[in-house]
Coordinates of C-alpha atoms in Angstrom, one line a residue:
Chain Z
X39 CA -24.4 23.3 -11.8
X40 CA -23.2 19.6 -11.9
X41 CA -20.4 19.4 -8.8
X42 CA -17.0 18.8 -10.7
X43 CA -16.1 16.6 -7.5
X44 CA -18.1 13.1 -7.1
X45 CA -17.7 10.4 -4.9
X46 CA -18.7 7.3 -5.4
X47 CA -19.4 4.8 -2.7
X48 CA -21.0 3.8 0.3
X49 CA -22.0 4.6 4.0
X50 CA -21.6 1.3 5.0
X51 CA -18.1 0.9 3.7
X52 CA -14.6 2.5 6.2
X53 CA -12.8 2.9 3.0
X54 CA -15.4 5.2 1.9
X55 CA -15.1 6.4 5.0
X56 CA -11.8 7.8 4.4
X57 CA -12.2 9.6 1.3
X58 CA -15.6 11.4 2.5
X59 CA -13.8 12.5 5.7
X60 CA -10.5 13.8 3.7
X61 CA -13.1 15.9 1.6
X62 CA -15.2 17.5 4.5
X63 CA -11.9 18.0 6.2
X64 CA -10.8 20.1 3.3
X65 CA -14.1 21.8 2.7
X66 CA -15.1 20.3 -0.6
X67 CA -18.0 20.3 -2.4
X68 CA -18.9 16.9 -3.7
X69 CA -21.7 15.1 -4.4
X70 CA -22.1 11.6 -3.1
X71 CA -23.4 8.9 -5.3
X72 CA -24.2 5.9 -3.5
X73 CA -23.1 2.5 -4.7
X74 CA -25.4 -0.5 -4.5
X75 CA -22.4 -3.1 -5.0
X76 CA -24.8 -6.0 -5.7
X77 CA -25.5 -3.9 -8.4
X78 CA -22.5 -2.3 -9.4
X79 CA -23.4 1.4 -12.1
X80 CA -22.3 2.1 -15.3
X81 CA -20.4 5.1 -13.7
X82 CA -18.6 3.1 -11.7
X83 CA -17.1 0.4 -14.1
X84 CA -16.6 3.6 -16.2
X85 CA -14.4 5.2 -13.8
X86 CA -12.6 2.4 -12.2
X87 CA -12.6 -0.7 -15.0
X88 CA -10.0 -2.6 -13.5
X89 CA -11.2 -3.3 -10.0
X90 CA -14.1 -2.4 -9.8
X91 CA -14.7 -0.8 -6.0
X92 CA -15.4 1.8 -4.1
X93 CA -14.5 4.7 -3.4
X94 CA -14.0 6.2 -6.3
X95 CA -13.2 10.1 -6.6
X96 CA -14.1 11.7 -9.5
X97 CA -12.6 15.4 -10.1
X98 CA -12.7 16.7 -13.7
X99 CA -13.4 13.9 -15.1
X100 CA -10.6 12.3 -14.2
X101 CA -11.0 9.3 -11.5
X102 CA -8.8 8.3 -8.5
X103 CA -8.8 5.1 -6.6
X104 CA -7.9 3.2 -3.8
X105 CA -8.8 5.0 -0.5
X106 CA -5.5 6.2 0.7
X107 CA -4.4 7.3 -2.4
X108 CA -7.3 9.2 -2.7
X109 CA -6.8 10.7 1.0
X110 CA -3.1 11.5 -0.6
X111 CA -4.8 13.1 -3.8
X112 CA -7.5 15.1 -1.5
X113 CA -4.5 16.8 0.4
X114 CA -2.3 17.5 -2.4
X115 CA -5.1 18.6 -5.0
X116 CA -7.1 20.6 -2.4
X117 CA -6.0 23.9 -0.2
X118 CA -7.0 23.8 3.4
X119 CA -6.6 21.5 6.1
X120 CA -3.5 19.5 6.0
X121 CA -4.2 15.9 6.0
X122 CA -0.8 14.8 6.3
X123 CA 2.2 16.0 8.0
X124 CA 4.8 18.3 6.6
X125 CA 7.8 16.9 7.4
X126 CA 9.6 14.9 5.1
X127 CA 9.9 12.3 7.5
X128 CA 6.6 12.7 9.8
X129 CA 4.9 11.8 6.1
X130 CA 6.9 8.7 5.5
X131 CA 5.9 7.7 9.1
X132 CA 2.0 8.5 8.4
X133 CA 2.2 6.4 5.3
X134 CA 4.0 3.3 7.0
X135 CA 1.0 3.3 9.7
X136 CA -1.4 3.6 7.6
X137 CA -0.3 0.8 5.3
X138 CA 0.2 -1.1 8.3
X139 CA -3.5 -1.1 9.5
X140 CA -4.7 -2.4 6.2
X141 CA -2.2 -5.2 5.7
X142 CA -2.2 -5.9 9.8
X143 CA -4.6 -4.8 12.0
X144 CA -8.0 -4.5 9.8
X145 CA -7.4 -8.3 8.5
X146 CA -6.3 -10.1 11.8
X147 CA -9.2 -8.3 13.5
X148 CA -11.9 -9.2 10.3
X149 CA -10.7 -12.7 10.5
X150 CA -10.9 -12.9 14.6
X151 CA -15.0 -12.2 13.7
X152 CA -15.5 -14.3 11.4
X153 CA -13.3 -17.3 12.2
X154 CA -13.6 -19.8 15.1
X155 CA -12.0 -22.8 16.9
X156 CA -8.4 -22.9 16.5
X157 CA -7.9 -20.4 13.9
X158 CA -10.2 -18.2 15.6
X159 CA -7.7 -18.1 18.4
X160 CA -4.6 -17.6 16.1
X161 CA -6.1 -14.3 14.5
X162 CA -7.2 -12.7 18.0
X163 CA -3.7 -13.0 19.1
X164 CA -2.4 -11.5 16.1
X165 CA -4.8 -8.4 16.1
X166 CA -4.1 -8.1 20.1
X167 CA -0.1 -8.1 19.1
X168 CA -1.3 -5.3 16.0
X169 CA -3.7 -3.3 18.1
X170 CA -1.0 -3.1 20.8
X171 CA 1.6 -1.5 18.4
X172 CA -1.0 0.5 17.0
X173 CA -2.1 2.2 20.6
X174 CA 1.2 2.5 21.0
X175 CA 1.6 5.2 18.1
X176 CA -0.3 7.4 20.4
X177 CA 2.0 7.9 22.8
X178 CA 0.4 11.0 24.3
X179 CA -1.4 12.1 21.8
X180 CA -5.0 13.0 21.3
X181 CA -4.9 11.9 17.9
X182 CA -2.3 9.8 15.7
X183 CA -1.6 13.5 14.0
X184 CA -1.0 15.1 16.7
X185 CA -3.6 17.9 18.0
X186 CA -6.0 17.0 15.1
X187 CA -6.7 14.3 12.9
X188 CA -4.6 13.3 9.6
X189 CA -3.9 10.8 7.5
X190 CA -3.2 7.9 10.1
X191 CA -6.4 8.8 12.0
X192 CA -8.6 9.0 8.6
X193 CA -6.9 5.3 8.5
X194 CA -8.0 4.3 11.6
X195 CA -11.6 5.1 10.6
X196 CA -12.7 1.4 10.7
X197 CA -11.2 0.6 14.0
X198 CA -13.3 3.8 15.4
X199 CA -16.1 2.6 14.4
X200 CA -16.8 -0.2 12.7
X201 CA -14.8 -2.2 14.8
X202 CA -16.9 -2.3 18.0
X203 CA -19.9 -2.7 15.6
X204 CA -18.3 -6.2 13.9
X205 CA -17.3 -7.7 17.6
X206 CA -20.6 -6.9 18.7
X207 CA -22.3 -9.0 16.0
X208 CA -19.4 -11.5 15.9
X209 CA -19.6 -12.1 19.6
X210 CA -16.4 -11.4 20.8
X211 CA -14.9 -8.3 22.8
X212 CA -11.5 -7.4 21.6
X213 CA -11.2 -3.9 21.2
X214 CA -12.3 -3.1 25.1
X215 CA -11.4 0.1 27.4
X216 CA -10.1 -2.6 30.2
X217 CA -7.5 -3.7 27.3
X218 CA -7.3 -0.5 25.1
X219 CA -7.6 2.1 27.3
X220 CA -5.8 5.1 25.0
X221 CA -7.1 3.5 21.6
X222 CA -10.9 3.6 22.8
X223 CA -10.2 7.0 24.2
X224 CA -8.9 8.1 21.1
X225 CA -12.0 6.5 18.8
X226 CA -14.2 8.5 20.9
X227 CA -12.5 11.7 20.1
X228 CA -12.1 10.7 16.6
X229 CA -15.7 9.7 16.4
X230 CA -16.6 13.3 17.7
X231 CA -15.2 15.1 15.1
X232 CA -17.3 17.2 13.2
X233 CA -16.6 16.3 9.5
X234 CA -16.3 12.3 11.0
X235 CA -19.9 12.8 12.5
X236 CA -21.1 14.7 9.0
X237 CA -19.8 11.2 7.6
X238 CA -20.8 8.0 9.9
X239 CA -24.2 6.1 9.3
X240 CA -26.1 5.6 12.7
X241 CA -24.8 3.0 14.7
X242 CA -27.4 0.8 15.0
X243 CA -28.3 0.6 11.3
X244 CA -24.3 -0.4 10.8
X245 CA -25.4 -3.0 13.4
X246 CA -28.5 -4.6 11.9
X247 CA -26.9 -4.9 8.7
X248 CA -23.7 -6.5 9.6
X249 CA -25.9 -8.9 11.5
X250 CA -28.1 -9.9 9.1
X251 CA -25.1 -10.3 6.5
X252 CA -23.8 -12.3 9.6
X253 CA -24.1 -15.6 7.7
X254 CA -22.8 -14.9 4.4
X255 CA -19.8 -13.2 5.8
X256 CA -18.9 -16.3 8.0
X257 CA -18.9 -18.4 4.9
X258 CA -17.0 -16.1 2.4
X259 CA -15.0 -14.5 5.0
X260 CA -15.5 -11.7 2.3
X261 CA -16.6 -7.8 3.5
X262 CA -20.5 -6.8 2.6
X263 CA -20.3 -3.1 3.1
X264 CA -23.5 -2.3 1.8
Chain A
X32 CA 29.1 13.0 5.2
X33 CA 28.3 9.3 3.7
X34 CA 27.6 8.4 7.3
X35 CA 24.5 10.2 7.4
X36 CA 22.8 8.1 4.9
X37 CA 23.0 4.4 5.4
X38 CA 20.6 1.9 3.6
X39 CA 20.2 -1.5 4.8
X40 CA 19.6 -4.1 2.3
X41 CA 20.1 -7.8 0.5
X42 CA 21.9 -7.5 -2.7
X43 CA 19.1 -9.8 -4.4
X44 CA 16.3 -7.4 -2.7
X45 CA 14.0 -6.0 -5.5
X46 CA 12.1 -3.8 -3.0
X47 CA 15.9 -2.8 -1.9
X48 CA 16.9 -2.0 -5.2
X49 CA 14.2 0.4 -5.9
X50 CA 15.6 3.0 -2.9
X51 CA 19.7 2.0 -4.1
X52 CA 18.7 3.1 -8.2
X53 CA 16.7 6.5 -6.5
X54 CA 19.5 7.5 -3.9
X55 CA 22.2 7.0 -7.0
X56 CA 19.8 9.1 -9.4
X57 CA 19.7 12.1 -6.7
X58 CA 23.7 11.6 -6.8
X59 CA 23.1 11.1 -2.7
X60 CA 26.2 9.3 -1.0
X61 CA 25.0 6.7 1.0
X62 CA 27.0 3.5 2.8
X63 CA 24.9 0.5 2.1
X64 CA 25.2 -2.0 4.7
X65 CA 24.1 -5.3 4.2
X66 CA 22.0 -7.9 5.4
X67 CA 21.5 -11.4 4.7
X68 CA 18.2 -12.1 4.3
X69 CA 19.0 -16.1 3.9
X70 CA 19.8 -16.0 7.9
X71 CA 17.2 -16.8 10.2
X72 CA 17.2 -13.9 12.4
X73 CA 17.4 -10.3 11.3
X74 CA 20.3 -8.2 13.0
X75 CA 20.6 -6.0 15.9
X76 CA 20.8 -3.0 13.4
X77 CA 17.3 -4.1 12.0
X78 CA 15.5 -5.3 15.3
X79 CA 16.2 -1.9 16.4
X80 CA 15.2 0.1 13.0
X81 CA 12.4 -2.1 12.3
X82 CA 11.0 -3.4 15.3
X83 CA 7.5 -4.0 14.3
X84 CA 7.9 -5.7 10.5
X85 CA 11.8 -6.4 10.6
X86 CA 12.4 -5.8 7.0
X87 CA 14.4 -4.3 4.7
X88 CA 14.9 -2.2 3.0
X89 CA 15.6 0.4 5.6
X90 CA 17.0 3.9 4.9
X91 CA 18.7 5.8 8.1
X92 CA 19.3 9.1 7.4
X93 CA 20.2 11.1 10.2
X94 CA 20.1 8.3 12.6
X95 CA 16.1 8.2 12.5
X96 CA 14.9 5.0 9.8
X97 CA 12.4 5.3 7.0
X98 CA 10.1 1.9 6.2
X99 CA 8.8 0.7 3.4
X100 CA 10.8 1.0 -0.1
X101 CA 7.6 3.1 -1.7
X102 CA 7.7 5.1 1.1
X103 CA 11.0 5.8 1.5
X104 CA 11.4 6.6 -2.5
X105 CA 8.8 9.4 -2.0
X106 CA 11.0 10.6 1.2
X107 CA 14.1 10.6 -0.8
X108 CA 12.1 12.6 -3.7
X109 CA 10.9 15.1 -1.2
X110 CA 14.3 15.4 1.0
X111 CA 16.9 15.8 -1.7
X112 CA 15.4 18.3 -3.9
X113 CA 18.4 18.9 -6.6
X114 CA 18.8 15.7 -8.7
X115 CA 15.9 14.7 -11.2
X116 CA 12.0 14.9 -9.8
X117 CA 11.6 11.3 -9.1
X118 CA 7.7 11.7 -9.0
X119 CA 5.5 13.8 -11.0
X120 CA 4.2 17.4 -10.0
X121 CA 0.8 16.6 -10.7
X122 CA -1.6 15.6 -8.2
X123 CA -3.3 13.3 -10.6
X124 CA -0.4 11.7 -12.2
X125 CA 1.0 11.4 -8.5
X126 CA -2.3 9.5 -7.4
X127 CA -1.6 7.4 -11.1
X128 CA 1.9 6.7 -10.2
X129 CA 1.1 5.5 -6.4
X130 CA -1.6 3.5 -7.5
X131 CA 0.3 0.9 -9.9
X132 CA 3.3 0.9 -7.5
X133 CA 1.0 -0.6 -4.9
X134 CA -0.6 -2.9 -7.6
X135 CA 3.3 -4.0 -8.3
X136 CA 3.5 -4.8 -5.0
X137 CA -0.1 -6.6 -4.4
X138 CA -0.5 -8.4 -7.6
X139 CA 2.6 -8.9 -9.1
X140 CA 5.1 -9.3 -6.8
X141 CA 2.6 -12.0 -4.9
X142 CA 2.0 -14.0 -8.5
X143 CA 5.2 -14.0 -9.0
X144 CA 6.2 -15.8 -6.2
X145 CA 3.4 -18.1 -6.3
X146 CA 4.6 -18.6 -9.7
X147 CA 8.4 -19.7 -8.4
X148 CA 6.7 -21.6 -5.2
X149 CA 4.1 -23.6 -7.2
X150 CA 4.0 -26.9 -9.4
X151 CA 1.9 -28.5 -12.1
X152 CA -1.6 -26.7 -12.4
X153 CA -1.0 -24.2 -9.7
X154 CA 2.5 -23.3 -11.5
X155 CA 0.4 -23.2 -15.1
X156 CA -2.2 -20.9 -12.9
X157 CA -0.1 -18.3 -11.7
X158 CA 2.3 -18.3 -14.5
X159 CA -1.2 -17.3 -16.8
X160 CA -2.0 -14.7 -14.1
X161 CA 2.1 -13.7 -14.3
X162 CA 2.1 -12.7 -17.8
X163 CA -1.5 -11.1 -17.1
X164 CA 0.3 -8.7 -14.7
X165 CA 2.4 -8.1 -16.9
X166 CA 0.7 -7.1 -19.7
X167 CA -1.6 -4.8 -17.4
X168 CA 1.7 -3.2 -16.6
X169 CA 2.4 -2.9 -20.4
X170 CA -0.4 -1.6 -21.0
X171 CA -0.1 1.6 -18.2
X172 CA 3.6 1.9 -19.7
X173 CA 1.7 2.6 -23.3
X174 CA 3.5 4.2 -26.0
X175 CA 6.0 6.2 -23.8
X176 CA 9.7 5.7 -23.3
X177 CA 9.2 5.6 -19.7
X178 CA 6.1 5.0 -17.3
X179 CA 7.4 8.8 -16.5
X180 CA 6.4 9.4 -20.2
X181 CA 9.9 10.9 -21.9
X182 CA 11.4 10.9 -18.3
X183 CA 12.7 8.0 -16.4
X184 CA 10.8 8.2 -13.0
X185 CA 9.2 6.3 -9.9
X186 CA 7.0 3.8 -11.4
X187 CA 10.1 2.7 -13.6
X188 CA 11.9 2.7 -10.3
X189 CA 9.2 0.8 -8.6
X190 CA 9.1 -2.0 -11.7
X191 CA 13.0 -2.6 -13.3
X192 CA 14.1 -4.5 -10.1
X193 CA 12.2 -7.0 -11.0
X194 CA 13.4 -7.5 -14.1
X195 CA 16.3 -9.1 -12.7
X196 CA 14.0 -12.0 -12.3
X197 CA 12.6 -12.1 -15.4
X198 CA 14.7 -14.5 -17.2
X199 CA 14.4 -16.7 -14.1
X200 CA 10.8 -16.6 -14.8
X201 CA 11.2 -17.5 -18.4
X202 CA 14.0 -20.3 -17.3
X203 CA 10.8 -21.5 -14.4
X204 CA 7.7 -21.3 -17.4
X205 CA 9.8 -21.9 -20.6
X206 CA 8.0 -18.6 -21.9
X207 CA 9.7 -15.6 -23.1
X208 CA 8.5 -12.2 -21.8
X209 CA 9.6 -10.3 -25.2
X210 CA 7.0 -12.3 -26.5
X211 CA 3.8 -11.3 -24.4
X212 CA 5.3 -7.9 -24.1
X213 CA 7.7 -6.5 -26.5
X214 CA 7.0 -2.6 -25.2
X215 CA 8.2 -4.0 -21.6
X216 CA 11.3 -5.7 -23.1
X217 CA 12.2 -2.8 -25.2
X218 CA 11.7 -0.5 -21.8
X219 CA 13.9 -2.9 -19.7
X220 CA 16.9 -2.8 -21.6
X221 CA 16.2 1.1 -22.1
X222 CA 16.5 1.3 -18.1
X223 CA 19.1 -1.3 -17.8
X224 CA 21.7 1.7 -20.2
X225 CA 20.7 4.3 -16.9
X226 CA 23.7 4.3 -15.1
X227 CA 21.8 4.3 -11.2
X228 CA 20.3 0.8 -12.5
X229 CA 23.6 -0.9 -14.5
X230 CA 25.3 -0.2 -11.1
X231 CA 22.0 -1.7 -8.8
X232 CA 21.0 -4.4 -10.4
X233 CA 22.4 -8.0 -9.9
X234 CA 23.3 -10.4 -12.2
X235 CA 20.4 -12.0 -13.7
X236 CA 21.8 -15.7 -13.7
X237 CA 22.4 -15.2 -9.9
X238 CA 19.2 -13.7 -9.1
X239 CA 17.5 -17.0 -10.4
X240 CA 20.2 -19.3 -8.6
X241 CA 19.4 -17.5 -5.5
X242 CA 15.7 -17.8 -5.7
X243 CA 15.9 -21.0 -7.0
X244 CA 17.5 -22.5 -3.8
X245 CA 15.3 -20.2 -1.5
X246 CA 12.2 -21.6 -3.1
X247 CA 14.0 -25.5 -3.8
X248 CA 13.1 -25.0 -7.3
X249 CA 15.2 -27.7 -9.0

C-alpha cells in the first residue's frame, strides 16, 4: 500500500533534517523520496511550484513546505510526541528561537566558511555574538526543550551536525568545546538521539562532499546539499 | 486589568499593527505604549524586553514579553480563547496560513523597501518584483472575501497593514495597485469597514510622509 505520508528531500540537506526527525519523533510512516536537486522531479515542482525546494511533506495529497512549518504541521497533524511546548507562552518562545537560528546564527556561521579577509572576520564575530545567545537558551538544560528534544532542538539540527562538518572543510574552528562548552555538550546529546541517529548521513560522507563542493560554494556563497 | 496587557509599538509599524487589529478583534484591553522608532536608541522598556533583536512590536502580558508580531498573533489566538478564531482549526490550512505570512515578511516586505530605497533601474526592478508579490498574494487570496475564505482571519491580519503604504507605493512608481490587482483592492477596503483595522491603521498620506523622510525619498 502506497504510504499516504511522503517526504521529499535529501540526507545531505539540515532542513530535511528537521522534517524527517519531527516524523520519526512522532512515529510516522513515511516514505522518503530522495531529491537529486541538480535534477529537480516532476513530483517535486508538482507539489511545491513556487519555490521549488526541499523538504516537502506530502500527506493526502496535500503538500506542506518550508521546514519549520512542516515541524509545526507534524505536531499538530500527528498524535504522539509533543514537538513543541504547551504553554501558550513556552510556544511563542520556541518559535522566536527557532526563527532566530535561521535569520542569525545559520547565515553568519555559513558566511564565516565561506568568506575571508575582512569580511570573513566581520561574519565570525557575528555568529560568536549569535552562538553565545543561543547557548545561552540552555541555561541548565539538557536540551532547548527541556528533558527531551522539541522544536528548538529539531532547529538546531544544522548546528549539531553540520556545523562541525562545514568548519572542518572551511578551515576554521568556531563552534569548539573550549568556547562552547554547553552547546557542544548539548549537540552530542542531540546527536545521540535515537530518531536523530535513524536520520543523519555518516559523517564522513557529509565531509567528502561538502569538500569537494568546496569550490563552487566559495564562489556562489550558495548551499549544495546534495 | 488593562495593565496586564501592554504592547509596545510605533504608530507607523506595520508588523505593530498586525498584534493592535488582533488584540482589538479578541475585544482584549491592552495599554499601548509607544516607541519612536525614528530615535537612535531603543528604550529601557525595550532593551530589557527585547535584549537580543530590540524590536517592536512587543506584547507584555503578565510582565513576561512575547517577540515577533507572527508570533505573538498566534499567542494571542491561543491565550484569549473567546473572541473570533484568528487562525484556522485545520492543520493544513494552519501550515497554508503560516506559510504566506512568512512569504509577506521575506518577499514582500524586503521588495517593498527596496522599492522605497532604490532609484532608476533598481527602483524599475523591484517595483516589477513589487507588483509580482502582489499578484502572488492575489492569487492565494482567490475568489474569497477573505484570505480566511468567508471569515476575516490571520493572513488578512498579517497583509492589511501594509496597505497603509500602498498609495505611497503608487505616489513612489506612478502605478495603481487596483490596476494589477483589483481582487486585493476590493479586499482592502472590505478590511478597512472592520472596526479593529478603521481604528489601527494610520493615515495613509502620513504613512508615506513618514517613510518618505526615513528613506529621503523626495
Amino acid at each position: 500500500m502506497a504510504e499516504t505520508v511522503k517526504l521529499l528531500g535529501t540526507k545531505g540537506s539540515p532542513y530535511s533534517h528537521r522534517a524527517e526527525v519531527a516524523l520519526r519523533l512522532k512515529e510516522v510512516n513515511f516514505e522518503f523520496l530522495h531529491e537529486d536537486l541538480a535534477h529537480k522531479s516532476d513530483m517535486l515542482l508538482r507539489y511545491n511550484p513556487i519555490h521549488k525546494k526541499i523538504p516537502v511533506l506530502v500527506h493526502e495529497e496535500k503538500s506542506i513546505v518550508e521546514s519549520l512549518i512542516v515541524v509545526e504541521y507534524v505536531h499538530e497533524a500527528f498524535n504522539g510526541y509533543a514537538i513543541l511546548p504547551s504553554d501558550p507562552y513556552e510556544r511563542a518562545m520556541a518559535r522566536f528561537w527557532a526563527r532566530y537560528i535561521d535569520e542569525k546564527v545559520i547565515p553568519a556561521f555559513w558566511m564565516s566558511c565561506w568568506t575571508d579577509g575582512e569580511m570573513q572576520k566581520g561574519f565570525i564575530g557575528q555568529a560568536k555574538e549569535a552562538l553565545t545567545i543561543l547557548e545561552s537558551q540552555l541555561k541548565g538544560k539538557k536540551f532547548f526543550g527541556g528533558d527531551s528534544i522539541g522544536f528548538v532542538d529539531l532547529a538546531a539540527g544544522m548546528v549539531a551536525f553540520w556545523f562541525g562538518i562545514l568548519q572542518e572543510v572551511a578551515g576554521i574552528s568556531l563552534l569548539n568545546e573550549e568556547d562552547y562548552p554547553v552547546l557542544c555538550r548539548w549537540a552530542d546529546d542531540y546527536c545521540s538521539v535515537e530518531a536523530v541517529k535513524e536520520s543523519l548521513l555518516d559523517r564522513k560522507l557529509l565531509v567528502a562532499h561538502f569538500a569537494s563542493k568546496k569550490e563552487k560554494i566559495f564562489a556562489t556563497k550558495a548551499p549544495v546539499y546534495d | 486589568m488593562s495593565e496586564e496587557v501592554v504592547c509596545v509599538d510605533f504608530w507607523a509599524n506595520g508588523f505593530g499593527m498586525r498584534v493592535r487589529i488582533a488584540l482589538r478583534e479578541k475585544g482584549v484591553q491592552f495599554e499601548l505604549k509607544e516607541e519612536d522608532l525614528r530615535a537612535k536608541e531603543r528604550s529601557a522598556l525595550v532593551l530589557e524586553m527585547s535584549p537580543v533583536l530590540r524590536q517592536i512590536p512587543i506584547l507584555i502580558h503578565h510582565g513576561k514579553p512575547v517577540l515577533g508580531s507572527i508570533n505573538i498573533v498566534e499567542y494571542i489566538d491561543e491565550v484569549w480563547k473567546e473572541g473570533p478564531a484568528l487562525l484556522p482549526a485545520d492543520p493544513l490550512d494552519r501550515a497554508h496560513a503560516r506559510l504566506w505570512a512568512h512569504y509577506i515578511d521575506k518577499m514582500l516586505f524586503s521588495t517593498q523597501t527596496k522599492f522605497l530605497k532604490s532609484k532608476g533601474e533598481a527602483k524599475e526592478k523591484s517595483k516589477a518584483e513589487l507588483i509580482e508579490s502582489l499578484k502572488q498574494l492575489e492569487q492565494v487570496l482567490g475568489d474569497g472575501n477573505y484570505f480566511g475564505g468567508d471569515e476575516f482571519n490571520f493572513l488578512d491580519i498579517m497583509l492589511i497593514p501594509f496597505s497603509s503604504m500602498f498609495s505611497g507605493y503608487e505616489e513612489h512608481g506612478s502605478f495603481q495597485i487596483g490596476v494589477e490587482c483589483p481582487k486585493l483592492m476590493a479586499w482592502v477596503k472590505r478590511c478597512r469597514e472592520r472596526e479593529s483595522v478603521a481604528r489601527t491603521l494610520p493615515d495613509d498620506g502620513e504613512m508615506y510622509q513618514l517613510h518618505k523622510a526615513w528613506y529621503g525619498i523626495e
